[in-house]
mmCIF file of C-alpha atoms in Angstrom:
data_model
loop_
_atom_site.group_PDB
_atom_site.id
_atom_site.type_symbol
_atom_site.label_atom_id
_atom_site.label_comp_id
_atom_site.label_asym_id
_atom_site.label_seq_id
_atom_site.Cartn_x
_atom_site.Cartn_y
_atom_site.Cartn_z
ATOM 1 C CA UNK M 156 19.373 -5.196 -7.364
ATOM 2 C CA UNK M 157 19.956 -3.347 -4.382
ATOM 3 C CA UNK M 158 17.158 -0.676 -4.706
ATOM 4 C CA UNK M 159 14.759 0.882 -7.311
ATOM 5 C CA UNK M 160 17.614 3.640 -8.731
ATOM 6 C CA UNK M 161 18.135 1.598 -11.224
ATOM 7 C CA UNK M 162 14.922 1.785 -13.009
ATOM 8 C CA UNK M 163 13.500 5.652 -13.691
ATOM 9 C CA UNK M 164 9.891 4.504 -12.473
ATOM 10 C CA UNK M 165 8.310 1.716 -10.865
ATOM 11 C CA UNK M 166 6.094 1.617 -13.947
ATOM 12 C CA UNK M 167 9.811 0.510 -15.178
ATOM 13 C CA UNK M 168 10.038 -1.871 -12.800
ATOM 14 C CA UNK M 169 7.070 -3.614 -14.225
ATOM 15 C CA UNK M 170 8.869 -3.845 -17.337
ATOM 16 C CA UNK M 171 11.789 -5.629 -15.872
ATOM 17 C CA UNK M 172 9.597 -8.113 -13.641
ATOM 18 C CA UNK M 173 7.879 -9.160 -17.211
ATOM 19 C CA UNK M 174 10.843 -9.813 -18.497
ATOM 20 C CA UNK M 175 11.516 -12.498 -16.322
ATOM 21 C CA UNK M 176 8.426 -14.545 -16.902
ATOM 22 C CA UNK M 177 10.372 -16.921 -19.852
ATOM 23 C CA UNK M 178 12.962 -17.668 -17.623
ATOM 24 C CA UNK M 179 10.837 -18.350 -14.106
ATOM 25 C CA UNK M 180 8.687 -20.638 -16.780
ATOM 26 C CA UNK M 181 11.877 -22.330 -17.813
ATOM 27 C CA UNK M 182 13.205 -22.983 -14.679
ATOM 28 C CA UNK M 183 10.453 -24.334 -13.352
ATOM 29 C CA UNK M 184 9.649 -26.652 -16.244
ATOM 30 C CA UNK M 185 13.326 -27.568 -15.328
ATOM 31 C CA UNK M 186 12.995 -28.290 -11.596
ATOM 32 C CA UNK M 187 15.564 -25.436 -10.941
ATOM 33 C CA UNK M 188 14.157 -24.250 -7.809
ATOM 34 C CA UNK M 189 17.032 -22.440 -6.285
ATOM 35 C CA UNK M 190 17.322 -20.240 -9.585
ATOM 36 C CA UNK M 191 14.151 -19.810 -9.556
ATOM 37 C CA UNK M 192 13.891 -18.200 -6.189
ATOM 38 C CA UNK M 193 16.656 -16.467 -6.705
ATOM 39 C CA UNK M 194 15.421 -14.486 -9.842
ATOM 40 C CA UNK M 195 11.969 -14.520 -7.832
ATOM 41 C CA UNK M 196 13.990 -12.483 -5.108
ATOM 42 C CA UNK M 197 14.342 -9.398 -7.636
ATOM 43 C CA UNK M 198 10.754 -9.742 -8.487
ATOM 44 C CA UNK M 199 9.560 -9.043 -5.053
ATOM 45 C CA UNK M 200 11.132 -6.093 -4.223
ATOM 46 C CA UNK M 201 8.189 -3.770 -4.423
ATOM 47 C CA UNK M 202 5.831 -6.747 -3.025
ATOM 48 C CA UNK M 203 7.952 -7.340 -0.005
ATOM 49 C CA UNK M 204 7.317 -3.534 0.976
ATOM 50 C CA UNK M 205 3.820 -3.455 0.781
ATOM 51 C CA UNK M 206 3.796 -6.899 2.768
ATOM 52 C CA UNK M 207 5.347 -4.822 5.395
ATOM 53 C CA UNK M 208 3.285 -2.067 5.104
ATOM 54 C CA UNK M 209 -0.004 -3.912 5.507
ATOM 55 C CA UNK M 210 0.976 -6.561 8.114
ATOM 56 C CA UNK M 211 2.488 -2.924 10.074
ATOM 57 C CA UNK M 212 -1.170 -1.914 10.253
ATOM 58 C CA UNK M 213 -2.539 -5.165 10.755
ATOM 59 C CA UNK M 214 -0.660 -5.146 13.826
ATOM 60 C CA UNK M 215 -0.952 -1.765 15.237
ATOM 61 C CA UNK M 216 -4.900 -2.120 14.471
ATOM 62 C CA UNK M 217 -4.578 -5.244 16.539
ATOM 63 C CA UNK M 218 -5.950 -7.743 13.704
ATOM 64 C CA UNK M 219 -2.642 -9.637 14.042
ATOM 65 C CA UNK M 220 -1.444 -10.774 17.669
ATOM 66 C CA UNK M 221 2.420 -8.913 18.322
ATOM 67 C CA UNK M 222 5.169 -10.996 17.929
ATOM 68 C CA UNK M 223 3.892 -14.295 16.239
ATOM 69 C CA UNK M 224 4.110 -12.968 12.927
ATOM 70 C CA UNK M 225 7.097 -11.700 10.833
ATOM 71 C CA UNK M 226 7.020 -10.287 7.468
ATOM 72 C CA UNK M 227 9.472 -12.465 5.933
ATOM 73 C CA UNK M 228 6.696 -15.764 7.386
ATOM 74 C CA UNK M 229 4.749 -14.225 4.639
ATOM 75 C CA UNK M 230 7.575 -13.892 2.303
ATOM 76 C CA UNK M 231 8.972 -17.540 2.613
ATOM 77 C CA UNK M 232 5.360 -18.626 1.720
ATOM 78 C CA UNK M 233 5.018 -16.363 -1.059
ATOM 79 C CA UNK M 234 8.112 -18.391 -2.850
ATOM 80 C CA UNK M 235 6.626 -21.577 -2.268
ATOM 81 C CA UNK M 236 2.909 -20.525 -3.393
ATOM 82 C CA UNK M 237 4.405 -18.739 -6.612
ATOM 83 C CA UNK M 238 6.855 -21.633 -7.364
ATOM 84 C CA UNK M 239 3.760 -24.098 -6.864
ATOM 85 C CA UNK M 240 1.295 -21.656 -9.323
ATOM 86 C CA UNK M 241 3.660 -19.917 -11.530
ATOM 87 C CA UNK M 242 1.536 -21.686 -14.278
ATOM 88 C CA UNK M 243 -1.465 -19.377 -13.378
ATOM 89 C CA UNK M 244 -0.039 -16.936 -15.304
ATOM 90 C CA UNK M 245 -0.942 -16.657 -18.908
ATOM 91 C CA UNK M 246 1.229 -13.295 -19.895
ATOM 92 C CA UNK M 247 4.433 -11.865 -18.575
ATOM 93 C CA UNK M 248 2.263 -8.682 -18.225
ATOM 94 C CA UNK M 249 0.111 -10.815 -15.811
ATOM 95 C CA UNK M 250 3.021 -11.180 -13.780
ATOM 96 C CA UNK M 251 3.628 -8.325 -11.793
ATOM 97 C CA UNK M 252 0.031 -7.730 -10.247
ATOM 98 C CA UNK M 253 -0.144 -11.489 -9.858
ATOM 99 C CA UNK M 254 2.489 -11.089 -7.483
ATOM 100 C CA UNK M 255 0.791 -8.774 -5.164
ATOM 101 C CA UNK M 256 -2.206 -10.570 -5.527
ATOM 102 C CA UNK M 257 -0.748 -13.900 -4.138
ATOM 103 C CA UNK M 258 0.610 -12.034 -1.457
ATOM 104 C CA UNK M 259 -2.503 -10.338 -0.540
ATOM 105 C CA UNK M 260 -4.318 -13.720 -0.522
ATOM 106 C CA UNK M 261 -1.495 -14.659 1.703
ATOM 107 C CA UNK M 262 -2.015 -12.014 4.252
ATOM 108 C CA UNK M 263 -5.694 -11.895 4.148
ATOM 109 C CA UNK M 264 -5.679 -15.809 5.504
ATOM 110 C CA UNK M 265 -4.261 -14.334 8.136
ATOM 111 C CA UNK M 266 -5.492 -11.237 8.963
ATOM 112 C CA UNK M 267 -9.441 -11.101 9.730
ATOM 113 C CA UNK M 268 -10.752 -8.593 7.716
ATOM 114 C CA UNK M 269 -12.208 -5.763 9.630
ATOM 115 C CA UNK M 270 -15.854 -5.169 9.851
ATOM 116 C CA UNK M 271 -16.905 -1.731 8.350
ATOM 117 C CA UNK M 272 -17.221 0.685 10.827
ATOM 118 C CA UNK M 273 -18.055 4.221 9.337
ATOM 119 C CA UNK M 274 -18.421 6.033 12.043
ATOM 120 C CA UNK M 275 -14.973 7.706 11.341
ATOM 121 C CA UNK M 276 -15.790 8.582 7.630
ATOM 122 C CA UNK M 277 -19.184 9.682 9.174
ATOM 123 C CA UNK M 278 -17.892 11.992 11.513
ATOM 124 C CA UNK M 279 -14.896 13.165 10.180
ATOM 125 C CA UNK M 280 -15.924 16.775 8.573
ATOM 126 C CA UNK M 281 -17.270 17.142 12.437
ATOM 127 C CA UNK M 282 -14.113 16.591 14.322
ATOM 128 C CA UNK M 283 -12.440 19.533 16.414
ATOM 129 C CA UNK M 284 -9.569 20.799 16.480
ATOM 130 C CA UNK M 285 -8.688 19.262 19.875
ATOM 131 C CA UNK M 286 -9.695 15.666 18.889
ATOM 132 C CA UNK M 287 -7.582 15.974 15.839
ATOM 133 C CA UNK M 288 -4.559 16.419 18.443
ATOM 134 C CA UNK M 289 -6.101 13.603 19.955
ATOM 135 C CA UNK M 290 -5.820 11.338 17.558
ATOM 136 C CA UNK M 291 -2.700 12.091 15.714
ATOM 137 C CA UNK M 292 -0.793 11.907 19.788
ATOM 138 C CA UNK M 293 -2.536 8.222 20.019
ATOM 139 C CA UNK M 294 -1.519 7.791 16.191
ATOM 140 C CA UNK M 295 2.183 8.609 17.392
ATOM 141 C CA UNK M 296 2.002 6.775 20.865
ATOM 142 C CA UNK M 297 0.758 3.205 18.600
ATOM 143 C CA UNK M 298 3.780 3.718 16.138
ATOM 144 C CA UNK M 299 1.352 4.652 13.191
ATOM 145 C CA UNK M 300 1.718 1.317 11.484
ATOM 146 C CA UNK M 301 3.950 2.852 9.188
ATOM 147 C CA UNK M 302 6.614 3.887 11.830
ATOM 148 C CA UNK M 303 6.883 0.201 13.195
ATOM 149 C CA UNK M 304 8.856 -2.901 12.000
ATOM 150 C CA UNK M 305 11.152 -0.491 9.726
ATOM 151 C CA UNK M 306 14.104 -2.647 10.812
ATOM 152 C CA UNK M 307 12.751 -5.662 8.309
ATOM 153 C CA UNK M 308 13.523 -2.954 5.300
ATOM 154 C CA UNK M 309 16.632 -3.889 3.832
ATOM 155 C CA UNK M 310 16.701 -0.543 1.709
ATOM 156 C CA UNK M 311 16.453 2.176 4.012
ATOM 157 C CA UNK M 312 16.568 4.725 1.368
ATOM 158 C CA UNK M 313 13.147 3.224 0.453
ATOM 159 C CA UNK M 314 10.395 6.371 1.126
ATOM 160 C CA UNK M 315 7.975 3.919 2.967
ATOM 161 C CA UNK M 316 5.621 7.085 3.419
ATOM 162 C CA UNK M 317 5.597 9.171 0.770
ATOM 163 C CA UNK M 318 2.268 10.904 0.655
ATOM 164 C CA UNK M 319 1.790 14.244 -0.595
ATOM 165 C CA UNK M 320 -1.115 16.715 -1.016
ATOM 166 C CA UNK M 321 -1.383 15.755 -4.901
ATOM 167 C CA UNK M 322 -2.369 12.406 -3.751
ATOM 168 C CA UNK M 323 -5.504 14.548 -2.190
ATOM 169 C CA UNK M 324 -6.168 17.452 -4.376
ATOM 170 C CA UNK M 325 -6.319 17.263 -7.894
ATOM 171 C CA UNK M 326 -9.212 19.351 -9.117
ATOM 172 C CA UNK M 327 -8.375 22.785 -10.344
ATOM 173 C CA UNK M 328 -10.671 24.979 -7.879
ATOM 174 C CA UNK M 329 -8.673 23.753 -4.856
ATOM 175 C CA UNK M 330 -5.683 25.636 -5.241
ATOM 176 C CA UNK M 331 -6.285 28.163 -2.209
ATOM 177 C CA UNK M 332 -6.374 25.112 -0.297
ATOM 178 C CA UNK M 333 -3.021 23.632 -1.473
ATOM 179 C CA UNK M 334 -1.103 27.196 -1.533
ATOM 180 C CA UNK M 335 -2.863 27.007 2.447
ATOM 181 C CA UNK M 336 -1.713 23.856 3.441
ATOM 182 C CA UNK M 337 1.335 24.224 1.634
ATOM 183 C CA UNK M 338 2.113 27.722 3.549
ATOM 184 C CA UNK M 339 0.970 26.796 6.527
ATOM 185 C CA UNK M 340 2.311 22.780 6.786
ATOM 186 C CA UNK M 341 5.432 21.374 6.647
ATOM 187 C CA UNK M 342 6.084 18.369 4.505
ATOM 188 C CA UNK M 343 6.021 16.187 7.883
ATOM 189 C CA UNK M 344 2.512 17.587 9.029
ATOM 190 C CA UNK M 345 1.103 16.785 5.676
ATOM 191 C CA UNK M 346 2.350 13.385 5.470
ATOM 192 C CA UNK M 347 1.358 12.866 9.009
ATOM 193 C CA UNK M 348 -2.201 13.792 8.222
ATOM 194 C CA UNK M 349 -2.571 11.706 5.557
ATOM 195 C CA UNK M 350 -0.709 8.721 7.331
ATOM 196 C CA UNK M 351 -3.484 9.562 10.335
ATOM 197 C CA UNK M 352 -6.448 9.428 8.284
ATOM 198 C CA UNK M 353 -5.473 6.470 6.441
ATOM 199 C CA UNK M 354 -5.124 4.324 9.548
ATOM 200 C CA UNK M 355 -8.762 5.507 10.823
ATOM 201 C CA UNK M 356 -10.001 4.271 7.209
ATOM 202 C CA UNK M 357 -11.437 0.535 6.539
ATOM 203 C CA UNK M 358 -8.703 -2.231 5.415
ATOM 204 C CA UNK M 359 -10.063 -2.351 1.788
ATOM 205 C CA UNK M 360 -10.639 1.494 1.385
ATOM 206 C CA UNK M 361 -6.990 2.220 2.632
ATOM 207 C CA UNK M 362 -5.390 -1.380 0.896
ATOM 208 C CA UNK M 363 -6.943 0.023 -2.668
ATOM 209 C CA UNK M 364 -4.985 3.246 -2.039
ATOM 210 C CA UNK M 365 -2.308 2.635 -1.236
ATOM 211 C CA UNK M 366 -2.059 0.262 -4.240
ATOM 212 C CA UNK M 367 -3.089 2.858 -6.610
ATOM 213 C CA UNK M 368 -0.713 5.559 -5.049
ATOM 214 C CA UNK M 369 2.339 3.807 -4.326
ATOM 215 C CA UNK M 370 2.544 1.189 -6.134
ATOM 216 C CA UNK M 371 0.709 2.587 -9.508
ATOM 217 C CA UNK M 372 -1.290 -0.484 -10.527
ATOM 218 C CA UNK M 373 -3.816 -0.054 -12.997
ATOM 219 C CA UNK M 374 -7.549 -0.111 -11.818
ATOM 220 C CA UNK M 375 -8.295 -3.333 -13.226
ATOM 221 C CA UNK M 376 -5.159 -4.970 -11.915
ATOM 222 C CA UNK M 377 -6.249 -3.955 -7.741
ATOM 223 C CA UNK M 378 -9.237 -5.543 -8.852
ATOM 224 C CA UNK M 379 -7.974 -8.590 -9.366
ATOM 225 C CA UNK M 380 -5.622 -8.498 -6.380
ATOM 226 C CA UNK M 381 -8.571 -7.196 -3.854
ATOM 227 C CA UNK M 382 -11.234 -9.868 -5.526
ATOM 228 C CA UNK M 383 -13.648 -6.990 -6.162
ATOM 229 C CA UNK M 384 -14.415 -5.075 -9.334
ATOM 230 C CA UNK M 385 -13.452 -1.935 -10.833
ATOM 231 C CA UNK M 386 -16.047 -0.175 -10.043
ATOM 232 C CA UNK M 387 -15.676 -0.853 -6.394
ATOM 233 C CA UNK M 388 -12.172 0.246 -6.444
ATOM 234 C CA UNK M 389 -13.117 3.597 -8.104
ATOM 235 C CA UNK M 390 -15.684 3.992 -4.937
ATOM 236 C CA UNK M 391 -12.668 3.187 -2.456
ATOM 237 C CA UNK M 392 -10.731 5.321 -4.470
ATOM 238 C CA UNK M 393 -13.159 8.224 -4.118
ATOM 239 C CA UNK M 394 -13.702 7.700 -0.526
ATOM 240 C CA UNK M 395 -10.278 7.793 0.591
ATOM 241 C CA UNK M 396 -9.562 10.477 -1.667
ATOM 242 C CA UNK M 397 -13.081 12.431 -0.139
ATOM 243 C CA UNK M 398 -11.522 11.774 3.359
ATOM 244 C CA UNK M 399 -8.753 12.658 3.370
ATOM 245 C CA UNK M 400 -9.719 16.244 1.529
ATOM 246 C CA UNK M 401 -12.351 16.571 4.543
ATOM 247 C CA UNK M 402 -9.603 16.251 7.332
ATOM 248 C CA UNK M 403 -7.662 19.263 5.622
ATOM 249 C CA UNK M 404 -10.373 21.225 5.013
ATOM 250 C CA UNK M 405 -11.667 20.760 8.875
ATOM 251 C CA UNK M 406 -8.564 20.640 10.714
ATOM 252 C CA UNK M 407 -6.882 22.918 8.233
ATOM 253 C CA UNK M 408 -9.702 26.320 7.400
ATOM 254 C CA UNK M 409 -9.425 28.698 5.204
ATOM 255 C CA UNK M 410 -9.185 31.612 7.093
#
């Protein structure tokens, strides 16, 4: 499988990574590693992505030292530890969040987790518009996270940052603000400013939503990948979501 065209939606792609819990089983009941990794190698399409993704930010935030670390270190582990546990998994529904979750144990063991500074998420209804500029000109100068290590994507029609203003707004009363932003912004600016505020957030806040948003895991299935509960990634949800709404309303007034 060269990219995700051939499914309609990655809720698809689920499907088609639980259907190829029986024969992962089989071959490793068999000892067939090498077809085992190589139907594991479809499986971890979407996983590989957000491996790059986080270990991007882990780098540009400096919790990772440049250069020592390569996404596919993680990846070559990942066949290993999933070859070694496949027997974890009870259900081939289990399978697919399993995946990220072995992967995000992977990274975490390497990346410290960040202590929680709120001083951003305190301050950021307060900001001006010149330290908005600021920050999105060191944002660009870094690389973003996003913008670095695109080279390890195989599939460059892959939308590695697709973030738009309905991953924001939702509730019905904020319409002026999306027919605003929407008249006023380009697609760019807006995924810029979302890219921008997700960097300033904590690791866990902007892990859980990026999960939720990109990848479309249930709530219950982040929770078992973050080793937190439900309830706590509601709250992350919420707070990103809260954030991000502040830095369009403050950068971005109704006028």
């Amino acid at each position: 499988m060269d990219n995700l065209k051939y499914y309609e939606s990655k809720k698809e792609f689920d499907v088609f990574v639980a259907s190829t819990f029986s024969d992962l089983k089989k071959y490793k009941q068999e000892n067939k590693q090498a077809d085992f990794n190589s139907l594991l190698l479809t499986d971890l399409y979407e996983v590989k992505h957000y491996i790059i993704k986080r270990l991007s930010t882990a780098l540009t935030k400096g919790n990772l030292p440049q250069g020592k670390y390569k996404a596919d270190d993680f990846i070559n582990r990942l066949f290993i530890e999933v070859y070694d546990h496949i027997d974890e998994v009870e259900s081939e529904k289990q399978l697919y969040p399993w995946l990220f979750k072995k992967a995000n144990d992977l990274l975490d063991d390497k990346i410290d987790e960040e202590e929680f500074d709120d001083f951003f998420l305190k301050n950021i209804d307060t900001y001006t518009q010149s330290e908005w500029d600021e920050m999105e000109e060191k944002f660009s100068t870094d690389g973003g996270g996003d913008l670095l290590m695109i080279e390890e994507l195989d599939d460059m029609s892959y939308n590695h940052n697709d973030y738009t203003l309905n991953h924001v707004f939702i509730e019905d009363d904020e319409k002026d603000w999306i027919e605003k932003i929407d008249r006023d912004l380009s697609a760019k600016d807006i995924e810029n400013q979302i890219a921008l505020v997700l960097h300033h957030l904590p690791l866990e806040i902007r892990t859980v939503f990026q999960l939720s948003t990109f990848k479309h895991l249930e709530l219950f299935e982040i929770a078992q990948i973050r080793n937190i509960t439900t309830e706590d990634v509601k709250l992350h949800l919420t707070t990103a979501k809260k954030a991000l709404k502040l830095s369009f309303i403050n950068r971005y007034p109704l006028k």
